[in-house]
Amino acid sequence: MPYKDHQNHESALKVNEGIEQPEQVSPSAVERFKSKKQQLLKPDEYVQGILSGNRTILSKAITLVESVNPLHYALAQDVIEKCLPHSGNSVRVGITGVPGVGKSTFIEALGKHLTASGFKLAVLAIDPSSSRTKGSILGDKTRMEDLSTDKNAFIRPSPSAGSLGGVARKTNETIILCEAAGFDVIFIETVGVGQSEIAVHSMVDFFLLLMLAGAGDELQGIKRGIMEMADAIYINKADGDNIHKANQAKTEYKNALHLFPPTESGWIPQVGLCSARSKQGIEDVWQTIRKYEDFTKANGFFQKKRHDQKVQIMFGTIHENLKSGFYQNETIQNSLAQVNKDLLSDKISSYIAAQRLLEIYFSSKRTEG
Ligand code: GDP
């Protein structure tokens, strides 16, 4: 069958079945590459590297955090624990908005402004598409070209697969490593189309929503709940012919925010205009973030939120582990078919089926112990 590319076009790269293809790379080179790839450092070597701001080592440590290999992960935990006393000294900003709103242009503009003012900026991305489609909304184009070569900026694309809870924990651990490496501003970028905002909200201090003016549906598929989480809404692309519409949208969003209940922090969410292209309003966004930081540090909310987030991640991790422990349990796997059969033939209710499986699980754990 002729090879077809992803758009279903016939491709010149067709493979004739039945003809053995030559090795593209010598097997020994593959082995050498593998052993090089798996070379691990000692925990203290990672820690020293991170604390001295060595980004190659920081990248390697983040790869360990993202790894599904239990050995890598144990090593990562050791490194994180040693980095923890050096973490926490940054402002963590979540940035979201639909694809095309200008997130990468905006991050580049604000990011260059920050690095020029002496800040060290880390940009982490969470991409909900990557685990489902193996593609990436955030990674499929060259993004933030200037920032990626800036010695005061560190850009890390999203960890690929994994549950949202897992991604939240891994991103949180990545934040700890970046802070220990001296980054004092952390941006967490996400596409404003899914559940990931809720996860991002649970790991940042400040949540910024970028919007467009006059894009038909004023909410642009952004759920009300996401607007409700925002500490600031900025209407991007407020330039050229768009300025009038942007001002109108600003009034509309301000009115909409008035209808939301007061925030726990006591902060009144701000609505503003910016243009990532002309850089108008970019400094204003940063001033808003700083004002929020001062305000919530003064009333104690900043620390309270960080404490709550730590506890939330702990419980999230417990839930994840209990769930995967249950479904991967051999006795459960062996019992599922029978319990399912009893359930579907109306011998037992869903509640009793669940109880039965839980009993099976806990008694298998007792025998293990
Ligand atoms: P993302 O998908 O949200 O990361 O959006 P991008 O940063 O890739 O921007 C999408 C398009 O909008 C690009 O063509 C940008 O050049 C353009 N763009 C981004 N910011 C602005 C802006 O402030 N004004 C105007 N006019 N265009 C912008």
PDB file of N, CA, C and O in Angstrom, residues 15 27 55 210 301 320:
ATOM      1  N   VAL A  15       6.879   2.855   0.865  1.00  0.00           N
ATOM      2  CA  VAL A  15       7.656   1.685   1.262  1.00  0.00           C
ATOM      3  C   VAL A  15       7.095   0.476   0.532  1.00  0.00           C
ATOM      4  O   VAL A  15       5.895   0.206   0.586  1.00  0.00           O
ATOM      5  N   PRO A  27      23.659  -0.294  14.592  1.00  0.00           N
ATOM      6  CA  PRO A  27      23.158  -0.654  15.924  1.00  0.00           C
ATOM      7  C   PRO A  27      24.118  -0.245  17.036  1.00  0.00           C
ATOM      8  O   PRO A  27      23.683   0.181  18.104  1.00  0.00           O
ATOM      9  N   ARG A  55      22.219  25.822  33.202  1.00  0.00           N
ATOM     10  CA  ARG A  55      20.922  25.441  32.625  1.00  0.00           C
ATOM     11  C   ARG A  55      20.923  24.057  32.004  1.00  0.00           C
ATOM     12  O   ARG A  55      19.872  23.442  31.898  1.00  0.00           O
ATOM     13  N   LEU A 210      -5.511  36.511  28.569  1.00  0.00           N
ATOM     14  CA  LEU A 210      -5.414  37.376  27.383  1.00  0.00           C
ATOM     15  C   LEU A 210      -6.644  37.145  26.510  1.00  0.00           C
ATOM     16  O   LEU A 210      -7.055  36.005  26.298  1.00  0.00           O
ATOM     17  N   PHE A 301      -2.528  36.912  51.917  1.00  0.00           N
ATOM     18  CA  PHE A 301      -3.127  35.942  50.998  1.00  0.00           C
ATOM     19  C   PHE A 301      -2.079  35.216  50.157  1.00  0.00           C
ATOM     20  O   PHE A 301      -2.211  34.029  49.848  1.00  0.00           O
ATOM     21  N   GLU A 320      -3.994  10.294  42.944  1.00  0.00           N
ATOM     22  CA  GLU A 320      -3.429   9.673  41.743  1.00  0.00           C
ATOM     23  C   GLU A 320      -2.856   8.300  42.070  1.00  0.00           C
ATOM     24  O   GLU A 320      -3.089   7.330  41.362  1.00  0.00           O
TER      25      GLU A 320
END
